[in-house]
Structures are given as structure tokens and as C-alpha cells.
Coordinates of C-alpha atoms and ligand atoms in Angstrom, one line a residue:
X12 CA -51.1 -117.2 -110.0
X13 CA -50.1 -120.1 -107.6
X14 CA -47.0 -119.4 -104.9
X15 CA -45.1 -121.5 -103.3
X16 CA -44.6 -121.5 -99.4
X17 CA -41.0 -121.7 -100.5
X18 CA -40.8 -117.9 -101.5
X19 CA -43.1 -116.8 -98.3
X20 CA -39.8 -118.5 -96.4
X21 CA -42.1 -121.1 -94.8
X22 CA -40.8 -124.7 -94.2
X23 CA -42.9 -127.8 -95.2
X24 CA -43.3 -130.6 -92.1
X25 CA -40.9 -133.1 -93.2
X26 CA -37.7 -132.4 -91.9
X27 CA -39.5 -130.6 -88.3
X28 CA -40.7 -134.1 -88.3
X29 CA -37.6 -135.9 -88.9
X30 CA -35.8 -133.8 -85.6
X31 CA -39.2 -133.9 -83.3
X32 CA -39.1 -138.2 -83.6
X33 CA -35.4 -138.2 -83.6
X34 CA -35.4 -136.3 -80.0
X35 CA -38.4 -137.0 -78.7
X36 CA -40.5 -134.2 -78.8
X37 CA -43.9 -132.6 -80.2
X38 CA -43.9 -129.7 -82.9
X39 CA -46.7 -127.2 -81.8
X40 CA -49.1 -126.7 -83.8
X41 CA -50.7 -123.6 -83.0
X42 CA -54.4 -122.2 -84.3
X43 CA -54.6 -118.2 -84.9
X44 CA -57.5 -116.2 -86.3
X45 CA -56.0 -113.0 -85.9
X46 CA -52.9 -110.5 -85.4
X47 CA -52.6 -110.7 -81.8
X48 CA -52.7 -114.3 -81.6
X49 CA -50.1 -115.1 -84.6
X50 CA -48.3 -112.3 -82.9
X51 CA -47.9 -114.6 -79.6
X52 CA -47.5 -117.5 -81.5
X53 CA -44.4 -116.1 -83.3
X54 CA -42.9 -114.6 -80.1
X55 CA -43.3 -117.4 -77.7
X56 CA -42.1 -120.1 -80.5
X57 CA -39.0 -117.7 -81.5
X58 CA -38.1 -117.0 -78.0
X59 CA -38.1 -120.5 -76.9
X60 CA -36.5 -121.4 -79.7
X61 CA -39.1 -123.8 -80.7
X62 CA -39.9 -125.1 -84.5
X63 CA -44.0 -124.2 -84.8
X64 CA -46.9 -125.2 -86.8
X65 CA -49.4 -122.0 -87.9
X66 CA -52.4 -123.7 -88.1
X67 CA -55.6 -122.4 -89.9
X68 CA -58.7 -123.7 -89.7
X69 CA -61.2 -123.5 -93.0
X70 CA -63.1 -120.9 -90.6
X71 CA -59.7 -119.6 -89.9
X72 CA -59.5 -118.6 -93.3
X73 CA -62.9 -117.2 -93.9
X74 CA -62.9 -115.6 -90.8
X75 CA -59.3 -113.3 -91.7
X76 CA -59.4 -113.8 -95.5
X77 CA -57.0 -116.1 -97.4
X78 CA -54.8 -113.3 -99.2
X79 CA -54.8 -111.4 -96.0
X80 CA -53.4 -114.5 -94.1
X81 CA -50.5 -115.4 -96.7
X82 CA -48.9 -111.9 -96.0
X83 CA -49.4 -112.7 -92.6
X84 CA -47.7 -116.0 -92.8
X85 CA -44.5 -114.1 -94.5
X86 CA -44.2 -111.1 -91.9
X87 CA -44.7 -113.7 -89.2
X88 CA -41.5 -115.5 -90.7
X89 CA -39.5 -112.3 -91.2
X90 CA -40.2 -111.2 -87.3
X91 CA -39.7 -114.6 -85.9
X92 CA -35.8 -115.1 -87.5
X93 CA -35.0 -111.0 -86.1
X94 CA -34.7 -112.9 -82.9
X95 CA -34.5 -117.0 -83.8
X96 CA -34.1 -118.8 -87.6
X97 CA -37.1 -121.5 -86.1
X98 CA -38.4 -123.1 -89.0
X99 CA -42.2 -122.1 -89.5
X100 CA -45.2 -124.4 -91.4
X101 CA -48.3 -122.7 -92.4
X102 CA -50.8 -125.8 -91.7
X103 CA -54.7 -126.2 -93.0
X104 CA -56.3 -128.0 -90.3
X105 CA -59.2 -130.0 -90.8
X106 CA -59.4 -129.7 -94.2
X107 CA -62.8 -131.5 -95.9
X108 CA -62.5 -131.5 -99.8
X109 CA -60.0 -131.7 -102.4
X110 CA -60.8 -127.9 -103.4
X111 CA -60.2 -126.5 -100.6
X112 CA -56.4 -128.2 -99.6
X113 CA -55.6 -127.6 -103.8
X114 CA -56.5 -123.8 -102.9
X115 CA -54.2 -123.9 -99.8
X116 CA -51.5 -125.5 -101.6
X117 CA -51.7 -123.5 -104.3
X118 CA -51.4 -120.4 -102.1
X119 CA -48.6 -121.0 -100.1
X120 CA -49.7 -123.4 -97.3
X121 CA -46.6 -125.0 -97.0
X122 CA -49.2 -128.3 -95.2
X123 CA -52.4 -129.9 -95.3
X124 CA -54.9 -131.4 -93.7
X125 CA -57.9 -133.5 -95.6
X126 CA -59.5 -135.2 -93.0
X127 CA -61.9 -138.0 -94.5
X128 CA -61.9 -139.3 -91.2
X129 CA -65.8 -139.4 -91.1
X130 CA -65.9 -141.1 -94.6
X131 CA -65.9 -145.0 -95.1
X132 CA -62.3 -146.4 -94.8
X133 CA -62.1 -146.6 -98.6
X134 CA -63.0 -143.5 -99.4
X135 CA -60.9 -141.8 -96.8
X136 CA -58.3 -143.6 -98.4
X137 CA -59.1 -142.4 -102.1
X138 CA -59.5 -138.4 -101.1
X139 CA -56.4 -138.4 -99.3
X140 CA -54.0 -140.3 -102.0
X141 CA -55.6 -137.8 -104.6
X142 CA -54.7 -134.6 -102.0
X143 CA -51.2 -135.9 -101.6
X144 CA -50.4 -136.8 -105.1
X145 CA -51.7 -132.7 -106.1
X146 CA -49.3 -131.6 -102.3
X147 CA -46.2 -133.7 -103.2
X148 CA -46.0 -132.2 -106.8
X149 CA -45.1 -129.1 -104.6
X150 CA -43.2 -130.4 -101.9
X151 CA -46.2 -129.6 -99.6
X152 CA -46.8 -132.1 -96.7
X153 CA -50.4 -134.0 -96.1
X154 CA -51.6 -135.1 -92.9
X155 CA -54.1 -137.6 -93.0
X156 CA -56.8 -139.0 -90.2
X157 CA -58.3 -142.1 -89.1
X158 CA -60.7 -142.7 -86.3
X159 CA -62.9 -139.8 -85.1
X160 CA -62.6 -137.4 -82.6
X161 CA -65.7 -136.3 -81.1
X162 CA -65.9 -132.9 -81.3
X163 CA -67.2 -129.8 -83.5
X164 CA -65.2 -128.4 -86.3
X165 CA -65.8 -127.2 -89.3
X166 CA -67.6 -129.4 -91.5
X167 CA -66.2 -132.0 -89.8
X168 CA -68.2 -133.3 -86.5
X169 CA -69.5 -136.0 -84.4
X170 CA -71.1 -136.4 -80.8
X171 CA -68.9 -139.6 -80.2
X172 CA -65.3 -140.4 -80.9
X173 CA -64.0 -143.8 -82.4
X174 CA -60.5 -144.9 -81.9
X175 CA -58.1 -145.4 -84.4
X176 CA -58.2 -149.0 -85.3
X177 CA -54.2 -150.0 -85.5
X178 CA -54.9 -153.2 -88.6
X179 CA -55.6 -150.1 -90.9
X180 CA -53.1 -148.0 -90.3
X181 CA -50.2 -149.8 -92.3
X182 CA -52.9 -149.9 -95.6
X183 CA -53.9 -146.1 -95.1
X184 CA -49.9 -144.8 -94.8
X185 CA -49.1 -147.2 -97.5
X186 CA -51.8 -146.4 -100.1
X187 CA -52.0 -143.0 -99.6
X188 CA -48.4 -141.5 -99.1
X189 CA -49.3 -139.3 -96.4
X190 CA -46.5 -137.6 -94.8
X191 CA -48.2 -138.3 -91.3
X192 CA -51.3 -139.6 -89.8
X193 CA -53.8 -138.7 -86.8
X194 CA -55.1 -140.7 -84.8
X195 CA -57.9 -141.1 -82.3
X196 CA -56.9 -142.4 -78.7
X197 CA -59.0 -140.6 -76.5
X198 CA -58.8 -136.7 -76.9
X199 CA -61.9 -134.5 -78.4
X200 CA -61.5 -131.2 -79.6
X201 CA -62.8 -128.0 -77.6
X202 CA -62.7 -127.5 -73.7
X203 CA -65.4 -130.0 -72.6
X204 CA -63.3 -133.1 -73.6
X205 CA -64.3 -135.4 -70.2
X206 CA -67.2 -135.5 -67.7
X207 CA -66.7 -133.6 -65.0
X208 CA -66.6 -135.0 -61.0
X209 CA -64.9 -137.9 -62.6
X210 CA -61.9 -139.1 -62.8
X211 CA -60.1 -138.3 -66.5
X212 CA -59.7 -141.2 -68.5
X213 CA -56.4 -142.3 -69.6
X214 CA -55.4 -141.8 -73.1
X215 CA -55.2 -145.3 -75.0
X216 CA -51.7 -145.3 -75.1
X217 CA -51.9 -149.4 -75.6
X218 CA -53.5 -148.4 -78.5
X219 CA -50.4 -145.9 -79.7
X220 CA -48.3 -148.1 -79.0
X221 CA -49.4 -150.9 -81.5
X222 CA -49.4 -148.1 -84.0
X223 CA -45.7 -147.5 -83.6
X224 CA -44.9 -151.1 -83.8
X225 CA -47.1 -151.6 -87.1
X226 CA -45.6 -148.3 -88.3
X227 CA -42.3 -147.6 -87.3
X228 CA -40.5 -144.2 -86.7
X229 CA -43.7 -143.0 -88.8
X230 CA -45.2 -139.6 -87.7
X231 CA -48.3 -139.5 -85.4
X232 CA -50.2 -136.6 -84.7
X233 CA -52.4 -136.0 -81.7
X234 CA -55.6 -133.6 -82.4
X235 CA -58.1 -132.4 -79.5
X236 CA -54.7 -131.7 -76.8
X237 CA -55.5 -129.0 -74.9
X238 CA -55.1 -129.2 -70.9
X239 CA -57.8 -126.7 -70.7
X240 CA -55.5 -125.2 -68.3
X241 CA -58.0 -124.5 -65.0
X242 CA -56.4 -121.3 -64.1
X243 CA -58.1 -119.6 -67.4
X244 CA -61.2 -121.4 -66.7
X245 CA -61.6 -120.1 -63.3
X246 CA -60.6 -116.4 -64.5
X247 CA -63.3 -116.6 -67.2
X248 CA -65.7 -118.0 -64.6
X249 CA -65.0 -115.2 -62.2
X250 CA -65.3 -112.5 -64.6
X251 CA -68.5 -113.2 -66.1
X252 CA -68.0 -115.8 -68.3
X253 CA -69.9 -119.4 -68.3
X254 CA -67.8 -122.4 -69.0
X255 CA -68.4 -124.4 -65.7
X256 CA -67.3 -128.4 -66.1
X257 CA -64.5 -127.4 -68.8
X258 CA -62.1 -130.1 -68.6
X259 CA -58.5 -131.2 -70.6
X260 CA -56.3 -133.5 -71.0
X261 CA -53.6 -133.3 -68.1
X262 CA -49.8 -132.5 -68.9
X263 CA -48.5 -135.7 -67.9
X264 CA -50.5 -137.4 -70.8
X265 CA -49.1 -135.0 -73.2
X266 CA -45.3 -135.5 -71.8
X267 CA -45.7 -139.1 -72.4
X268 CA -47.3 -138.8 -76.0
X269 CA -44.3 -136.3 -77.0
X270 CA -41.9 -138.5 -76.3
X271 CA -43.5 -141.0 -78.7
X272 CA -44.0 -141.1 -82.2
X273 CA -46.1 -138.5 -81.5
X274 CA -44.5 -135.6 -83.6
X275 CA -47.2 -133.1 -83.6
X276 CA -49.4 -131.8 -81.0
X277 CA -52.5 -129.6 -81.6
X278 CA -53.9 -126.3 -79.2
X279 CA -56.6 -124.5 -80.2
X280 CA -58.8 -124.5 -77.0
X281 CA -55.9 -123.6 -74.1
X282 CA -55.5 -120.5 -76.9
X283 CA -58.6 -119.2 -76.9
X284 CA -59.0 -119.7 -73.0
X285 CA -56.6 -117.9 -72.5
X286 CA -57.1 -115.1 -75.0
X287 CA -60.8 -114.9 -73.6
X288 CA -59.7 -114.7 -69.8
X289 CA -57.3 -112.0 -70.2
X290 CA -59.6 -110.1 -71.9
X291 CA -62.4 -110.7 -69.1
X292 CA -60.2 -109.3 -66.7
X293 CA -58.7 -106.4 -68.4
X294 CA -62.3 -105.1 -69.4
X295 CA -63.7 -106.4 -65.7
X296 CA -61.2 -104.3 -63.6
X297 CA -61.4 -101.3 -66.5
X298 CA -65.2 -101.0 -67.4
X299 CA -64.1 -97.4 -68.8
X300 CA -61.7 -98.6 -71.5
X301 CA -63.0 -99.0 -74.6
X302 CA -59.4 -99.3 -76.7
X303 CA -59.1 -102.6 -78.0
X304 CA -54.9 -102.4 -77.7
X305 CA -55.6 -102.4 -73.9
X306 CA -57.5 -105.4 -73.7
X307 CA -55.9 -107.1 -76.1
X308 CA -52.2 -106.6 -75.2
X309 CA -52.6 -108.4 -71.8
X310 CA -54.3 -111.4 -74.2
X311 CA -51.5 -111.4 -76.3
X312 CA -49.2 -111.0 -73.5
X313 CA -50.6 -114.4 -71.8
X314 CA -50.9 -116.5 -74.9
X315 CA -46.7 -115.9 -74.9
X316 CA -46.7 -117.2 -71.3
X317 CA -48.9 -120.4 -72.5
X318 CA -47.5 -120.9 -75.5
X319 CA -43.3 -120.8 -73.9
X320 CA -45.1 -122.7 -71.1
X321 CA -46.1 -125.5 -73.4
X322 CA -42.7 -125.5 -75.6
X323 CA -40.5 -125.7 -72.8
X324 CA -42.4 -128.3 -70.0
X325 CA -45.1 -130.5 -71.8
X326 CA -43.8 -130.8 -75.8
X327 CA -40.3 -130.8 -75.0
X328 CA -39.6 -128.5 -78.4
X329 CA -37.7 -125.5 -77.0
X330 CA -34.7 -125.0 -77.1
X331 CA -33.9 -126.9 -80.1
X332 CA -33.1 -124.2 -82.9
Ligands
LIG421 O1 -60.1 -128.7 -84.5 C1 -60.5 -127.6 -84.8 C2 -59.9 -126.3 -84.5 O2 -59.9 -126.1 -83.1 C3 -60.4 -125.2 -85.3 O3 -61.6 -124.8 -84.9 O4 -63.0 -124.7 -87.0 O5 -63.6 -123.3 -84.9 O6 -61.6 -122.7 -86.3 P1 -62.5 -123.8 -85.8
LIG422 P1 -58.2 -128.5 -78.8 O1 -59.6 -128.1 -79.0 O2 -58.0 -129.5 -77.8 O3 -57.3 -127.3 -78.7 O4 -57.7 -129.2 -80.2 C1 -57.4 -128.4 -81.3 C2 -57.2 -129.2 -82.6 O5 -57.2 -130.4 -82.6 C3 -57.1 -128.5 -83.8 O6 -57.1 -129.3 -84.9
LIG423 ZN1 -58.2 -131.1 -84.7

């Protein structure tokens, strides 16, 4: 039988959308995979008083189950408002096929993802208007994508990026319906997003901008935004870990892109870093311990740091519940 994110007290992206371009800000839109890291997610968003995104991944949702994920989505909802009433989305990200966002809708993702972003303009175009016509029957919200980000997801990769290319955007929104749109300018998914010994590109923000005049006061989302913040990077590297040359997008460039019609920001990669450097440590400095609570609190514990971090200095989203 089909739910609605309505009774799991989830919020679709509409009106999150309507405050984050009315004040300038980025929603977060966090990845988790598991308890500890919805746990942070929830915590940091509730006690910065910050509206968040729960995204899941379609590996997300294989990886921790489906069902098990929806109850997840409702307890995280009922401990977030015992210390802040922060409106909470439950997001598919990166969604490739009709199936699978009609499964998520239909079981209580309260947002979707189909990225067609790979697939000829046309056919993007076609996938995505028959996603939102199933999601807006339900009130749920569709995210759409054009231009590529290079990077690996599920299903859904390429070596090299393309940017968005602003003369489509108005025929894609328009077409389509989607309640928002991603676009390429520059930032790849995962922690290897520039050469390193080089100096980091600039995003295209030229290249934003003509997408805000062609569509105005239209939400923009921003995929591939980690900072791949060096601190965890070195921590991994000292304790054993491998990740020399990982490099993010700096702060600055996020600042400016929250303050536009950028209204949703993605982190994945700054997550996991520091999830995985934490855990380094912890089992580094205690090679006897062998309880995963001991290792894993201190991860959880940082991910609240990163996660208020990002709210309060780079997304400008705290402090606004
Ligand atoms: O953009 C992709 C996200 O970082 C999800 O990654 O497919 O490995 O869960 P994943
Ligand atoms: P990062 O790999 O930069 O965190 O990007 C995550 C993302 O775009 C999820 O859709
Ligand atoms: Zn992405």
C-alpha cells in the first residue's frame, strides 16, 4: 500500500525553497547510509536550526533497505522537532528510471531526483515530465538535471563534465514542470573534484548567472559541493588511509552560490571524510577496541561539528526556524 511522506511528518521542497531564495541561502542536502550518520544529520540540522534535505542515494537504499529507511525517515522527524520544528524532506538523489522515483514516491519520499542528464536533451526532457506528472499527483517535488557532472554515481557516470548550457534551460523548466533544476558549472562529485598542485578553477558563475536571468527566482541546485575539508583528509592520510591529491570546492565559492538562486546544496563526500577520519583515529590510538559504539560515536560526534559548521558559515541556513 502506498504512503504519503505527509503521514511520516516529512515536508516536500517547495515552500524550504520558497524561504531559502527569499533569504538567500542553501537548504542542505545531506547523504546518509546509516543510523549514525542520519543521527548527525538530524542533531546538527535541529540544533542550528536549519531546514535539511535527507538525501538517499539508489545505493543508499539498497545498502540500508527501503522499508527500514522510511521508519528511519519518521523517528528522524520525531527527534529532530523534541529540540526544533525544522522542516525535514526525504530526497532520492540521482534517480535513473521512472520505476525507481514511482517506488520512492510511492513510499514516502517526500522528493525526487530523475536525472536524465546523460540522455539526449529530448529524452531527458520526456523521462522527467512523465516523473513529475506521477510526483505532483502527490504533492511530491522533482528535481531535474542538465549538463553533466563528471563523476561516479550510481548508474549515472562520466569521466568528463559538460556545463549546463543556459538556451535550454527555459524549454526544460517549461516542458517538464520540474520544481527545480541542477545544473553543471564546474563541481564533480566525490573528493578528487580538481587537479592537484594547481590552482582551483573558479566555478562558472557567468554561466549561473545567465541562468537566473533566463529563469527568474527559479530554484537552482548545486550537486558535487563538497570542500573536501583538508583537515579530514590529512587525518585519514595520517592514520593509514590513502587519499593523497583529494581536493574541493573552497567555501567562498559555495557562500557566493548560496546567496543565489542556488537553493540547494549537496554533501556527500565532506560526510564520508569525515566519518572515515574519525574512525581512523579512534581505532589508530585504540587498536584494543573492537566495540563499534566507540569508534563510531566520535564519527558521529564530528559529522555534527561539519554539518552545524556548514549551516551556520558557508549555506547561510541556520538559524532560520
Ligand atoms: O552523487 C552521488 C552521491 O554522492 C551518492 O553516492 O551513489 O555512492 O551513494 P552513492
Ligand atoms: P559531493 O561528492 O561533492 O559531496 O557531492 C554529493 C552530491 O552531489 C550528491 O548528489
Ligand atoms: Zn549529485
Amino acid at each position: 500500500m502506498a504512503v504519503s511522506f505527509k503521514d511520516l511528518g516529512l515536508c516536500n521542497t517547495r515552500d524550504m525553497f520558497a524561504g531559502a531564495m527569499a533569504g538567500k541561502y542553501a537548504i542542505p542536502a545531506y547523504n546518509f547510509n546509516n543510523m549514525e550518520q542520519l543521527q548527525a544529520i538530524i542533531s546538527g540540522c535541529a540544533q542550528s536550526r536549519s531546514p535539511v534535505i535527507l538525501q538517499v542515494s539508489k545505493g543508499a537504499r539498497n545498502y540500508a533497505n527501503g522499508t527500514l529507511l522510511r521508519y528511519m525517515a519518521m523517528g528522524a522527524v520525531e527527534l529532530a522537532h523534541q529540540t526544533a520544528p525544522i522542516p525535514i524532506a526525504l530526497h532520492l538523489d540521482h534517480g535513473d528510471s521512472f520505476e525507481l522515483c514511482k517506488d520512492c514516491v510511492d513510499s514516502g519520499f517526500s522528493s525526487v531526483m530523475i536525472d536524465g542528464s546523460h540522455l539526449s536533451f529530448q529524452e531527458n526532457m520526456a523521462l522527467t515530465k512523465k516523473v513529475v506528472e506521477y510526483a505532483h499527483q502527490f504533492d511530491v517535488s522533482v528535481e531535474g538535471e542538465l549538463g553533466v557532472l563528471a563523476g561516479i554515481e550510481d548508474e549515472v557516470s562520466s569521466e568528463v563534465s559538460h556545463y549546463t548550457d543556459p538556451e535550454e534551460v527555459e524549454e526544460f523548466v517549461r516542458f517538464t514542470g520540474v520544481d527545480s533544476l541542477a545544473i553543471s558549472i564546474g563541481t564533480s562529485h566525490g573528493a578528487f573534484k580538481f587537479a592537484p598542485g594547481k590552482p582551483v578553477p573558479p566555478l562558472r558563475f557567468d554561466i549561473l548567472e545567465e541562468i537566473e536571468r533566463r529563469l527568474p527566482g527559479f530554484p537552482i541546485v548545486l550537486h558535487g559541493a563538497s570542500s573536501v575539508v583538508p583537515e579530514y583528509v590529512d587525518t585519514i592520510n595520517a592514520y593509514g588511509g590513502d587519499i593523497k591529491g583529494a581536493l574541493g570546492v573552497p567555501e567562498e565559492q559555495l557562500r557566493r552560490a548560496a546567496s543565489s538562486a542556488v537553493c540547494k546544496i549537496n554533501i556527500d563526500s565532506d560526510g564520508r571524510l569525515a566519518f572515515t577520519a574519525a574512525i581512523r583515529k579512534a581505532l589508530a590510538e585504540n587498536p584494543a577496541e573492537f566495540d563499534p559504539r566507540k569508534y563510531l560515536s566520535p564519527a558521529r560526534d564530528l559529522l555534527v561539528e561539519l554539518i552545524k559548521h556548514k549551516n551556520r558559515e558557508v549555506l547561510g541556513s541556520a538559524e532560520r526556524i
